[in-house]
Short mmCIF file of N, CA, C and O in Angstrom, two decimals:
data_model
loop_
_atom_site.label_atom_id
_atom_site.label_comp_id
_atom_site.label_asym_id
_atom_site.label_seq_id
_atom_site.Cartn_x
_atom_site.Cartn_y
_atom_site.Cartn_z
N MET A 1 42.59 -79.43 30.66
CA MET A 1 43.09 -80.08 31.86
C MET A 1 43.43 -79.01 32.90
O MET A 1 44.02 -78.00 32.58
N ASN A 2 43.04 -79.22 34.12
CA ASN A 2 43.25 -78.25 35.19
C ASN A 2 44.58 -78.56 35.88
O ASN A 2 44.67 -79.41 36.76
N TYR A 3 45.63 -77.82 35.45
CA TYR A 3 46.97 -78.06 35.99
C TYR A 3 47.09 -77.64 37.45
O TYR A 3 47.86 -78.23 38.20
N ALA A 4 46.34 -76.65 37.86
CA ALA A 4 46.37 -76.22 39.26
C ALA A 4 45.85 -77.32 40.17
O ALA A 4 46.43 -77.61 41.22
N LEU A 5 44.77 -77.98 39.74
CA LEU A 5 44.22 -79.08 40.53
C LEU A 5 45.18 -80.26 40.57
O LEU A 5 45.41 -80.85 41.63
N LEU A 6 45.77 -80.61 39.42
CA LEU A 6 46.75 -81.70 39.39
C LEU A 6 47.95 -81.38 40.28
O LEU A 6 48.47 -82.25 40.98
N GLY A 7 48.41 -80.14 40.25
CA GLY A 7 49.53 -79.73 41.11
C GLY A 7 49.18 -79.83 42.58
O GLY A 7 49.99 -80.27 43.40
N ALA A 8 47.95 -79.45 42.93
CA ALA A 8 47.50 -79.53 44.32
C ALA A 8 47.43 -80.99 44.78
O ALA A 8 47.83 -81.33 45.90
N ILE A 9 46.90 -81.85 43.92
CA ILE A 9 46.81 -83.27 44.26
C ILE A 9 48.21 -83.87 44.41
O ILE A 9 48.48 -84.60 45.37
N ALA A 10 49.11 -83.57 43.48
CA ALA A 10 50.48 -84.08 43.57
C ALA A 10 51.16 -83.58 44.83
O ALA A 10 51.86 -84.33 45.52
N GLY A 11 50.93 -82.31 45.17
CA GLY A 11 51.51 -81.75 46.39
C GLY A 11 50.98 -82.44 47.63
O GLY A 11 51.72 -82.74 48.57
N ALA A 12 49.66 -82.71 47.65
CA ALA A 12 49.06 -83.39 48.80
C ALA A 12 49.60 -84.81 48.95
O ALA A 12 49.88 -85.27 50.06
N ILE A 13 49.78 -85.49 47.83
CA ILE A 13 50.34 -86.85 47.87
C ILE A 13 51.77 -86.81 48.39
O ILE A 13 52.16 -87.63 49.24
N PHE A 14 52.57 -85.86 47.94
CA PHE A 14 53.94 -85.72 48.40
C PHE A 14 53.99 -85.48 49.90
O PHE A 14 54.76 -86.11 50.62
N VAL A 15 53.16 -84.57 50.39
CA VAL A 15 53.13 -84.27 51.83
C VAL A 15 52.71 -85.50 52.62
O VAL A 15 53.29 -85.82 53.66
N ALA A 16 51.70 -86.22 52.14
CA ALA A 16 51.24 -87.42 52.84
C ALA A 16 52.33 -88.48 52.89
O ALA A 16 52.55 -89.10 53.94
N LEU A 17 53.02 -88.70 51.78
CA LEU A 17 54.11 -89.69 51.77
C LEU A 17 55.25 -89.28 52.68
O LEU A 17 55.83 -90.12 53.39
N ALA A 18 55.59 -88.01 52.69
CA ALA A 18 56.66 -87.52 53.57
C ALA A 18 56.26 -87.72 55.02
O ALA A 18 57.07 -88.14 55.85
N TYR A 19 55.01 -87.45 55.35
CA TYR A 19 54.53 -87.63 56.73
C TYR A 19 54.58 -89.10 57.14
O TYR A 19 55.08 -89.45 58.20
N LEU A 20 54.07 -89.97 56.27
CA LEU A 20 54.01 -91.39 56.60
C LEU A 20 55.39 -92.03 56.71
O LEU A 20 55.55 -93.05 57.38
N SER A 21 56.40 -91.45 56.07
CA SER A 21 57.74 -92.01 56.16
C SER A 21 58.62 -91.27 57.17
O SER A 21 59.80 -91.57 57.30
N SER A 22 58.03 -90.36 57.92
CA SER A 22 58.81 -89.62 58.93
C SER A 22 59.19 -90.56 60.07
O SER A 22 58.48 -91.53 60.36
N PRO A 23 60.31 -90.29 60.75
CA PRO A 23 60.74 -91.16 61.84
C PRO A 23 59.69 -91.32 62.94
O PRO A 23 59.52 -92.42 63.47
N SER A 24 58.99 -90.25 63.28
CA SER A 24 58.02 -90.36 64.38
C SER A 24 56.84 -91.26 64.00
O SER A 24 56.37 -92.05 64.82
N VAL A 25 56.37 -91.16 62.76
CA VAL A 25 55.26 -92.01 62.33
C VAL A 25 55.72 -93.46 62.20
O VAL A 25 55.03 -94.38 62.62
N LYS A 26 56.91 -93.68 61.61
CA LYS A 26 57.43 -95.05 61.50
C LYS A 26 57.64 -95.64 62.89
O LYS A 26 57.33 -96.81 63.12
N GLY A 27 58.15 -94.85 63.81
CA GLY A 27 58.35 -95.32 65.18
C GLY A 27 57.04 -95.70 65.84
O GLY A 27 56.93 -96.73 66.52
N ALA A 28 56.01 -94.87 65.64
CA ALA A 28 54.70 -95.17 66.22
C ALA A 28 54.12 -96.45 65.65
O ALA A 28 53.51 -97.25 66.38
N ARG A 29 54.32 -96.68 64.35
CA ARG A 29 53.83 -97.92 63.73
C ARG A 29 54.55 -99.13 64.32
O ARG A 29 53.94 -100.16 64.61
N GLY A 30 55.87 -99.02 64.51
CA GLY A 30 56.62 -100.13 65.10
C GLY A 30 56.20 -100.41 66.53
O GLY A 30 56.03 -101.57 66.92
N GLU A 31 55.99 -99.36 67.30
CA GLU A 31 55.54 -99.54 68.69
C GLU A 31 54.16 -100.16 68.73
O GLU A 31 53.87 -101.00 69.59
N ALA A 32 53.29 -99.79 67.80
CA ALA A 32 51.95 -100.38 67.74
C ALA A 32 52.02 -101.87 67.42
O ALA A 32 51.27 -102.67 67.99
N ARG A 33 52.95 -102.25 66.52
CA ARG A 33 53.12 -103.68 66.21
C ARG A 33 53.57 -104.45 67.44
O ARG A 33 53.06 -105.54 67.73
N VAL A 34 54.50 -103.89 68.19
CA VAL A 34 54.98 -104.56 69.41
C VAL A 34 53.85 -104.62 70.44
O VAL A 34 53.64 -105.65 71.08
N ARG A 35 53.09 -103.55 70.57
CA ARG A 35 51.98 -103.50 71.53
C ARG A 35 50.95 -104.59 71.21
O ARG A 35 50.50 -105.32 72.09
N ARG A 36 50.60 -104.74 69.92
CA ARG A 36 49.64 -105.79 69.53
C ARG A 36 50.19 -107.18 69.82
O ARG A 36 49.47 -108.06 70.31
N ARG A 37 51.46 -107.38 69.54
CA ARG A 37 52.08 -108.70 69.78
C ARG A 37 52.12 -109.02 71.28
O ARG A 37 51.83 -110.14 71.69
N LEU A 38 52.46 -108.01 72.08
CA LEU A 38 52.47 -108.22 73.53
C LEU A 38 51.08 -108.58 74.03
O LEU A 38 50.92 -109.50 74.84
N ALA A 39 50.06 -107.85 73.56
CA ALA A 39 48.69 -108.12 74.00
C ALA A 39 48.29 -109.55 73.64
O ALA A 39 47.69 -110.26 74.46
N ALA A 40 48.64 -109.99 72.44
CA ALA A 40 48.28 -111.35 72.01
C ALA A 40 49.04 -112.41 72.81
O ALA A 40 48.46 -113.40 73.23
N ASP A 41 50.32 -112.19 73.02
CA ASP A 41 51.15 -113.20 73.68
C ASP A 41 50.97 -113.24 75.19
O ASP A 41 51.18 -114.28 75.81
N LEU A 42 50.61 -112.12 75.80
CA LEU A 42 50.53 -112.07 77.25
C LEU A 42 49.14 -112.32 77.80
O LEU A 42 48.97 -112.47 79.01
N ALA A 43 48.16 -112.38 76.93
CA ALA A 43 46.76 -112.50 77.38
C ALA A 43 46.56 -113.70 78.31
O ALA A 43 45.86 -113.60 79.31
N SER A 44 47.18 -114.81 78.02
CA SER A 44 46.97 -116.02 78.82
C SER A 44 48.04 -116.21 79.90
O SER A 44 47.98 -117.18 80.64
N GLU A 45 49.00 -115.32 79.98
CA GLU A 45 50.13 -115.49 80.90
C GLU A 45 49.94 -114.78 82.24
O GLU A 45 50.77 -114.92 83.12
N GLY A 46 48.91 -113.97 82.38
CA GLY A 46 48.72 -113.23 83.61
C GLY A 46 49.68 -112.06 83.76
O GLY A 46 49.83 -111.52 84.85
N ALA A 47 50.33 -111.67 82.70
CA ALA A 47 51.25 -110.55 82.73
C ALA A 47 50.51 -109.27 82.33
O ALA A 47 49.46 -109.32 81.70
N VAL A 48 51.10 -108.15 82.69
CA VAL A 48 50.51 -106.85 82.37
C VAL A 48 51.52 -106.07 81.53
O VAL A 48 52.70 -106.01 81.86
N ALA A 49 51.03 -105.47 80.44
CA ALA A 49 51.89 -104.64 79.60
C ALA A 49 51.44 -103.19 79.69
O ALA A 49 50.25 -102.89 79.56
N LEU A 50 52.39 -102.32 79.95
CA LEU A 50 52.14 -100.87 79.98
C LEU A 50 52.87 -100.26 78.80
O LEU A 50 53.96 -100.68 78.44
N GLN A 51 52.26 -99.23 78.20
CA GLN A 51 52.81 -98.64 76.99
C GLN A 51 53.10 -97.15 77.19
O GLN A 51 52.36 -96.46 77.90
N ASP A 52 54.14 -96.68 76.54
CA ASP A 52 54.44 -95.25 76.43
C ASP A 52 54.42 -94.54 77.79
O ASP A 52 53.67 -93.60 77.99
N LEU A 53 55.27 -95.00 78.67
CA LEU A 53 55.36 -94.40 80.01
C LEU A 53 56.41 -93.28 80.01
O LEU A 53 57.48 -93.44 79.44
N THR A 54 56.10 -92.19 80.67
CA THR A 54 57.07 -91.12 80.86
C THR A 54 57.30 -90.99 82.36
O THR A 54 56.35 -90.77 83.13
N LEU A 55 58.55 -91.16 82.77
CA LEU A 55 58.90 -91.09 84.19
C LEU A 55 59.88 -89.94 84.42
O LEU A 55 60.76 -89.70 83.58
N PRO A 56 59.76 -89.26 85.55
CA PRO A 56 60.74 -88.22 85.86
C PRO A 56 62.08 -88.84 86.22
O PRO A 56 62.15 -89.94 86.77
N THR A 57 63.15 -88.14 85.87
CA THR A 57 64.51 -88.54 86.22
C THR A 57 65.21 -87.32 86.83
O THR A 57 64.66 -86.22 86.83
N ALA A 58 66.42 -87.52 87.30
CA ALA A 58 67.17 -86.42 87.90
C ALA A 58 67.42 -85.29 86.90
O ALA A 58 67.51 -84.12 87.28
N ASP A 59 67.52 -85.64 85.61
CA ASP A 59 67.81 -84.61 84.60
C ASP A 59 66.63 -84.32 83.67
O ASP A 59 66.81 -83.86 82.56
N GLY A 60 65.42 -84.63 84.08
CA GLY A 60 64.24 -84.35 83.26
C GLY A 60 63.26 -85.51 83.30
O GLY A 60 62.75 -85.88 84.35
N THR A 61 63.02 -86.10 82.13
CA THR A 61 62.13 -87.26 82.05
C THR A 61 62.72 -88.27 81.08
O THR A 61 63.64 -87.97 80.32
N THR A 62 62.17 -89.48 81.12
CA THR A 62 62.53 -90.50 80.15
C THR A 62 61.25 -91.18 79.69
O THR A 62 60.33 -91.41 80.49
N GLN A 63 61.16 -91.46 78.39
CA GLN A 63 59.98 -92.09 77.80
C GLN A 63 60.30 -93.54 77.53
O GLN A 63 61.29 -93.85 76.87
N ILE A 64 59.46 -94.44 78.04
CA ILE A 64 59.67 -95.88 77.90
C ILE A 64 58.59 -96.43 76.98
O ILE A 64 57.40 -96.21 77.21
N ASP A 65 59.01 -97.17 75.96
CA ASP A 65 58.05 -97.69 74.98
C ASP A 65 57.09 -98.70 75.60
O ASP A 65 55.87 -98.57 75.46
N HIS A 66 57.64 -99.73 76.26
CA HIS A 66 56.79 -100.80 76.82
C HIS A 66 57.42 -101.31 78.12
O HIS A 66 58.64 -101.44 78.21
N VAL A 67 56.56 -101.63 79.08
CA VAL A 67 56.99 -102.30 80.31
C VAL A 67 56.06 -103.48 80.52
O VAL A 67 54.84 -103.32 80.51
N VAL A 68 56.65 -104.67 80.68
CA VAL A 68 55.85 -105.86 80.94
C VAL A 68 56.16 -106.31 82.36
O VAL A 68 57.32 -106.51 82.73
N ILE A 69 55.10 -106.48 83.14
CA ILE A 69 55.22 -106.96 84.51
C ILE A 69 54.71 -108.40 84.51
O ILE A 69 53.53 -108.65 84.22
N ALA A 70 55.62 -109.32 84.81
CA ALA A 70 55.30 -110.75 84.72
C ALA A 70 55.91 -111.48 85.91
O ALA A 70 56.66 -110.90 86.70
N ARG A 71 55.63 -112.76 86.01
CA ARG A 71 56.20 -113.57 87.09
C ARG A 71 57.71 -113.56 87.07
O ARG A 71 58.35 -113.62 88.11
N GLY A 72 58.30 -113.49 85.89
CA GLY A 72 59.75 -113.53 85.75
C GLY A 72 60.44 -112.20 86.00
O GLY A 72 61.66 -112.10 85.90
N GLY A 73 59.67 -111.16 86.29
CA GLY A 73 60.25 -109.85 86.57
C GLY A 73 59.59 -108.75 85.74
O GLY A 73 58.53 -108.94 85.15
N VAL A 74 60.26 -107.63 85.71
CA VAL A 74 59.80 -106.47 84.95
C VAL A 74 60.69 -106.37 83.70
O VAL A 74 61.91 -106.32 83.81
N PHE A 75 60.06 -106.35 82.54
CA PHE A 75 60.77 -106.31 81.27
C PHE A 75 60.57 -104.93 80.65
O PHE A 75 59.44 -104.52 80.41
N VAL A 76 61.67 -104.23 80.42
CA VAL A 76 61.64 -102.89 79.86
C VAL A 76 62.03 -103.02 78.39
O VAL A 76 63.14 -103.47 78.08
N ILE A 77 61.11 -102.64 77.50
CA ILE A 77 61.30 -102.88 76.07
C ILE A 77 61.47 -101.56 75.33
O ILE A 77 60.60 -100.69 75.38
N GLU A 78 62.58 -101.44 74.63
CA GLU A 78 62.85 -100.31 73.75
C GLU A 78 62.64 -100.79 72.32
O GLU A 78 63.21 -101.79 71.90
N THR A 79 61.77 -100.10 71.58
CA THR A 79 61.44 -100.49 70.21
C THR A 79 62.17 -99.58 69.23
O THR A 79 62.13 -98.36 69.36
N LYS A 80 62.80 -100.18 68.25
CA LYS A 80 63.44 -99.44 67.16
C LYS A 80 62.83 -99.92 65.85
O LYS A 80 62.88 -101.12 65.54
N THR A 81 62.25 -99.01 65.09
CA THR A 81 61.69 -99.34 63.79
C THR A 81 62.68 -98.86 62.75
O THR A 81 62.73 -97.69 62.41
N MET A 82 63.50 -99.79 62.28
CA MET A 82 64.58 -99.46 61.36
C MET A 82 64.70 -100.53 60.30
O MET A 82 64.19 -101.63 60.46
N ALA A 83 65.42 -100.20 59.24
CA ALA A 83 65.73 -101.14 58.18
C ALA A 83 67.24 -101.21 58.03
O ALA A 83 67.97 -100.46 58.68
N GLY A 84 67.70 -102.10 57.18
CA GLY A 84 69.12 -102.18 56.88
C GLY A 84 69.89 -103.04 57.87
O GLY A 84 69.32 -103.82 58.62
N TRP A 85 71.19 -102.87 57.84
CA TRP A 85 72.08 -103.59 58.74
C TRP A 85 72.40 -102.69 59.92
O TRP A 85 72.61 -101.49 59.76
N ILE A 86 72.50 -103.29 61.10
CA ILE A 86 72.81 -102.56 62.32
C ILE A 86 74.14 -103.08 62.86
O ILE A 86 74.30 -104.29 63.07
N PHE A 87 75.07 -102.17 63.08
CA PHE A 87 76.37 -102.50 63.65
C PHE A 87 76.52 -101.74 64.97
O PHE A 87 76.26 -100.53 65.03
N GLY A 88 76.95 -102.46 66.01
CA GLY A 88 77.21 -101.80 67.28
C GLY A 88 77.45 -102.80 68.38
O GLY A 88 76.85 -103.88 68.40
N ALA A 89 78.35 -102.45 69.27
CA ALA A 89 78.68 -103.31 70.40
C ALA A 89 77.94 -102.82 71.64
O ALA A 89 77.52 -101.66 71.72
N GLU A 90 77.83 -103.70 72.60
CA GLU A 90 77.08 -103.42 73.83
C GLU A 90 77.52 -102.12 74.50
O GLU A 90 76.70 -101.34 74.96
N ARG A 91 78.80 -101.86 74.54
CA ARG A 91 79.31 -100.70 75.28
C ARG A 91 79.56 -99.46 74.42
O ARG A 91 79.98 -98.44 74.94
N GLN A 92 79.34 -99.54 73.14
CA GLN A 92 79.52 -98.37 72.28
C GLN A 92 78.38 -97.37 72.51
O GLN A 92 77.22 -97.76 72.64
N ALA A 93 78.72 -96.09 72.52
CA ALA A 93 77.71 -95.04 72.72
C ALA A 93 76.79 -94.92 71.50
O ALA A 93 75.60 -94.67 71.64
N GLN A 94 77.36 -95.10 70.32
CA GLN A 94 76.61 -94.96 69.08
C GLN A 94 76.67 -96.25 68.28
O GLN A 94 77.69 -96.92 68.25
N TRP A 95 75.56 -96.60 67.63
CA TRP A 95 75.52 -97.70 66.70
C TRP A 95 75.35 -97.12 65.30
O TRP A 95 75.05 -95.93 65.15
N THR A 96 75.51 -97.95 64.29
CA THR A 96 75.41 -97.50 62.91
C THR A 96 74.37 -98.32 62.15
O THR A 96 74.38 -99.54 62.20
N GLN A 97 73.49 -97.61 61.46
CA GLN A 97 72.53 -98.22 60.55
C GLN A 97 73.09 -98.05 59.14
O GLN A 97 73.47 -96.94 58.75
N VAL A 98 73.16 -99.15 58.38
CA VAL A 98 73.68 -99.10 57.03
C VAL A 98 72.56 -99.47 56.06
O VAL A 98 72.00 -100.56 56.12
N LEU A 99 72.24 -98.51 55.20
CA LEU A 99 71.28 -98.70 54.11
C LEU A 99 72.04 -98.51 52.80
O LEU A 99 73.14 -97.94 52.81
N PRO A 100 71.51 -98.96 51.69
CA PRO A 100 72.23 -98.76 50.41
C PRO A 100 72.60 -97.29 50.21
O PRO A 100 71.74 -96.41 50.19
N GLY A 101 73.90 -97.03 50.13
CA GLY A 101 74.39 -95.68 49.89
C GLY A 101 74.34 -94.73 51.06
O GLY A 101 74.59 -93.54 50.90
N ARG A 102 74.05 -95.22 52.26
CA ARG A 102 73.91 -94.31 53.39
C ARG A 102 74.21 -95.01 54.72
O ARG A 102 73.83 -96.16 54.93
N LYS A 103 74.92 -94.29 55.59
CA LYS A 103 75.17 -94.76 56.96
C LYS A 103 74.65 -93.70 57.92
O LYS A 103 74.88 -92.51 57.72
N THR A 104 73.96 -94.15 58.96
CA THR A 104 73.40 -93.24 59.95
C THR A 104 73.77 -93.74 61.34
O THR A 104 73.62 -94.92 61.63
N ARG A 105 74.23 -92.83 62.18
CA ARG A 105 74.56 -93.20 63.56
C ARG A 105 73.35 -92.89 64.44
O ARG A 105 72.62 -91.94 64.19
N PHE A 106 73.15 -93.72 65.47
CA PHE A 106 72.06 -93.50 66.42
C PHE A 106 72.50 -93.98 67.79
O PHE A 106 73.45 -94.74 67.94
N GLN A 107 71.80 -93.49 68.80
CA GLN A 107 72.15 -93.83 70.18
C GLN A 107 71.98 -95.33 70.41
O GLN A 107 70.99 -95.92 69.97
N ASN A 108 72.95 -95.93 71.09
CA ASN A 108 72.90 -97.34 71.45
C ASN A 108 71.60 -97.58 72.25
O ASN A 108 71.42 -97.01 73.32
N PRO A 109 70.68 -98.41 71.74
CA PRO A 109 69.42 -98.62 72.46
C PRO A 109 69.58 -99.34 73.79
O PRO A 109 68.74 -99.19 74.68
N LEU A 110 70.67 -100.09 73.96
CA LEU A 110 70.92 -100.71 75.26
C LEU A 110 71.22 -99.65 76.32
O LEU A 110 70.76 -99.74 77.45
N ARG A 111 71.99 -98.64 75.93
CA ARG A 111 72.29 -97.54 76.85
C ARG A 111 71.04 -96.71 77.12
O ARG A 111 70.81 -96.24 78.23
N GLN A 112 70.25 -96.52 76.09
CA GLN A 112 68.99 -95.79 76.24
C GLN A 112 68.09 -96.53 77.23
O GLN A 112 67.49 -95.93 78.12
N ASN A 113 68.01 -97.84 77.10
CA ASN A 113 67.17 -98.64 77.98
C ASN A 113 67.72 -98.68 79.40
O ASN A 113 66.96 -98.82 80.36
N TYR A 114 69.02 -98.54 79.55
CA TYR A 114 69.63 -98.49 80.88
C TYR A 114 69.05 -97.33 81.69
O TYR A 114 68.72 -97.48 82.86
N LYS A 115 68.90 -96.18 81.05
CA LYS A 115 68.29 -95.02 81.72
C LYS A 115 66.85 -95.34 82.13
O LYS A 115 66.41 -94.97 83.23
N HIS A 116 66.12 -96.03 81.27
CA HIS A 116 64.74 -96.41 81.59
C HIS A 116 64.71 -97.34 82.81
O HIS A 116 63.89 -97.17 83.71
N ILE A 117 65.62 -98.30 82.82
CA ILE A 117 65.67 -99.26 83.93
C ILE A 117 65.98 -98.56 85.24
O ILE A 117 65.38 -98.85 86.28
N LYS A 118 66.93 -97.63 85.22
CA LYS A 118 67.27 -96.90 86.44
C LYS A 118 66.08 -96.09 86.95
O LYS A 118 65.85 -95.98 88.16
N ALA A 119 65.30 -95.52 86.04
CA ALA A 119 64.11 -94.77 86.45
C ALA A 119 63.08 -95.69 87.10
O ALA A 119 62.49 -95.35 88.14
N ILE A 120 62.89 -96.87 86.54
CA ILE A 120 61.95 -97.83 87.12
C ILE A 120 62.45 -98.33 88.47
O ILE A 120 61.68 -98.43 89.43
N GLU A 121 63.74 -98.63 88.57
CA GLU A 121 64.32 -99.04 89.86
C GLU A 121 64.04 -97.98 90.93
O GLU A 121 63.62 -98.30 92.05
N ALA A 122 64.27 -96.73 90.60
CA ALA A 122 64.10 -95.64 91.55
C ALA A 122 62.64 -95.48 91.97
O ALA A 122 62.35 -95.26 93.15
N HIS A 123 61.72 -95.62 91.04
CA HIS A 123 60.31 -95.38 91.35
C HIS A 123 59.64 -96.56 92.02
O HIS A 123 58.71 -96.37 92.81
N LEU A 124 60.08 -97.77 91.73
CA LEU A 124 59.44 -98.95 92.29
C LEU A 124 60.24 -99.61 93.39
O LEU A 124 59.76 -100.53 94.03
N GLY A 125 61.47 -99.16 93.58
CA GLY A 125 62.31 -99.75 94.62
C GLY A 125 62.69 -101.20 94.33
O GLY A 125 62.84 -101.98 95.26
N LEU A 126 62.84 -101.53 93.07
CA LEU A 126 63.19 -102.90 92.69
C LEU A 126 64.70 -103.08 92.63
O LEU A 126 65.44 -102.14 92.36
N ALA A 127 65.13 -104.31 92.84
CA ALA A 127 66.54 -104.65 92.70
C ALA A 127 66.87 -104.82 91.22
O ALA A 127 66.00 -105.22 90.43
N PRO A 128 68.11 -104.55 90.83
CA PRO A 128 68.49 -104.67 89.41
C PRO A 128 68.19 -106.04 88.80
O PRO A 128 67.81 -106.13 87.63
N GLU A 129 68.32 -107.10 89.58
CA GLU A 129 68.08 -108.44 89.01
C GLU A 129 66.60 -108.72 88.74
O GLU A 129 66.26 -109.71 88.09
N GLN A 130 65.71 -107.85 89.19
CA GLN A 130 64.29 -108.02 88.94
C GLN A 130 63.85 -107.35 87.62
O GLN A 130 62.72 -107.54 87.19
N ILE A 131 64.74 -106.59 87.01
CA ILE A 131 64.40 -105.83 85.81
C ILE A 131 65.27 -106.32 84.65
O ILE A 131 66.47 -106.49 84.78
N HIS A 132 64.62 -106.55 83.51
CA HIS A 132 65.30 -107.09 82.34
C HIS A 132 65.18 -106.14 81.16
O HIS A 132 64.09 -105.65 80.85
N SER A 133 66.27 -105.89 80.48
CA SER A 133 66.31 -105.00 79.33
C SER A 133 66.10 -105.79 78.04
O SER A 133 66.74 -106.81 77.82
N VAL A 134 65.19 -105.29 77.19
CA VAL A 134 64.90 -105.93 75.91
C VAL A 134 64.88 -104.83 74.85
O VAL A 134 64.25 -103.80 75.03
N VAL A 135 65.56 -105.07 73.73
CA VAL A 135 65.51 -104.17 72.59
C VAL A 135 64.89 -104.95 71.44
O VAL A 135 65.33 -106.05 71.12
N VAL A 136 63.84 -104.37 70.83
CA VAL A 136 63.14 -105.01 69.72
C VAL A 136 63.32 -104.15 68.48
O VAL A 136 63.03 -102.95 68.51
N PHE A 137 63.81 -104.77 67.39
CA PHE A 137 63.84 -104.10 66.10
C PHE A 137 62.56 -104.52 65.38
O PHE A 137 62.42 -105.66 64.95
N ALA A 138 61.61 -103.59 65.29
CA ALA A 138 60.29 -103.89 64.72
C ALA A 138 60.27 -103.80 63.21
O ALA A 138 59.33 -104.27 62.59
N GLY A 139 61.28 -103.20 62.62
CA GLY A 139 61.34 -103.10 61.16
C GLY A 139 62.11 -104.27 60.58
O GLY A 139 62.22 -105.33 61.20
N SER A 140 62.69 -104.07 59.43
CA SER A 140 63.42 -105.14 58.75
C SER A 140 64.92 -105.11 59.04
O SER A 140 65.68 -105.79 58.37
N ALA A 141 65.33 -104.34 60.04
CA ALA A 141 66.76 -104.24 60.38
C ALA A 141 67.31 -105.59 60.80
O ALA A 141 66.61 -106.40 61.42
N ARG A 142 68.58 -105.79 60.49
CA ARG A 142 69.28 -107.03 60.86
C ARG A 142 70.57 -106.68 61.58
O ARG A 142 71.49 -106.14 60.97
N PRO A 143 70.65 -106.98 62.90
CA PRO A 143 71.91 -106.76 63.61
C PRO A 143 73.02 -107.61 63.01
O PRO A 143 72.82 -108.79 62.72
N LYS A 144 74.19 -107.01 62.80
CA LYS A 144 75.32 -107.70 62.18
C LYS A 144 76.48 -107.92 63.14
O LYS A 144 77.49 -108.47 62.75
N THR A 145 76.35 -107.46 64.38
CA THR A 145 77.37 -107.72 65.40
C THR A 145 76.70 -108.35 66.59
O THR A 145 75.48 -108.24 66.78
N GLU A 146 77.48 -109.05 67.40
CA GLU A 146 76.92 -109.73 68.58
C GLU A 146 76.35 -108.73 69.56
O GLU A 146 76.90 -107.68 69.78
#
């Protein structure tokens, strides 16, 4: 039996699994799911969906997952691909993801989307009431607070 070959195969499998479970790859998969759903749902509505926009801001740039331009206004969508329970209030800076045996804090996606909305307002000259903030949990996460 060639143990060097088995070790190389096991190492390759480990690297592939680590890559596929990385936050950036999981995030890209979640954004792709939302993109496909938007394309399917908006096809007959006359709305336009834009994906992965980067806009300049006063302090650098901001990356926006999805923007939908429709009759009802401009919808700015922040996608989070997460699992577990999510705890956090609208005005809290940090929210908490709870998985078995682990708690992780992350930036409040509503606050994150606020920066996106301000960038769109500045670039398009739209009034705040024309822009709507949407946060989508594309994974199996379940919000546990209002």
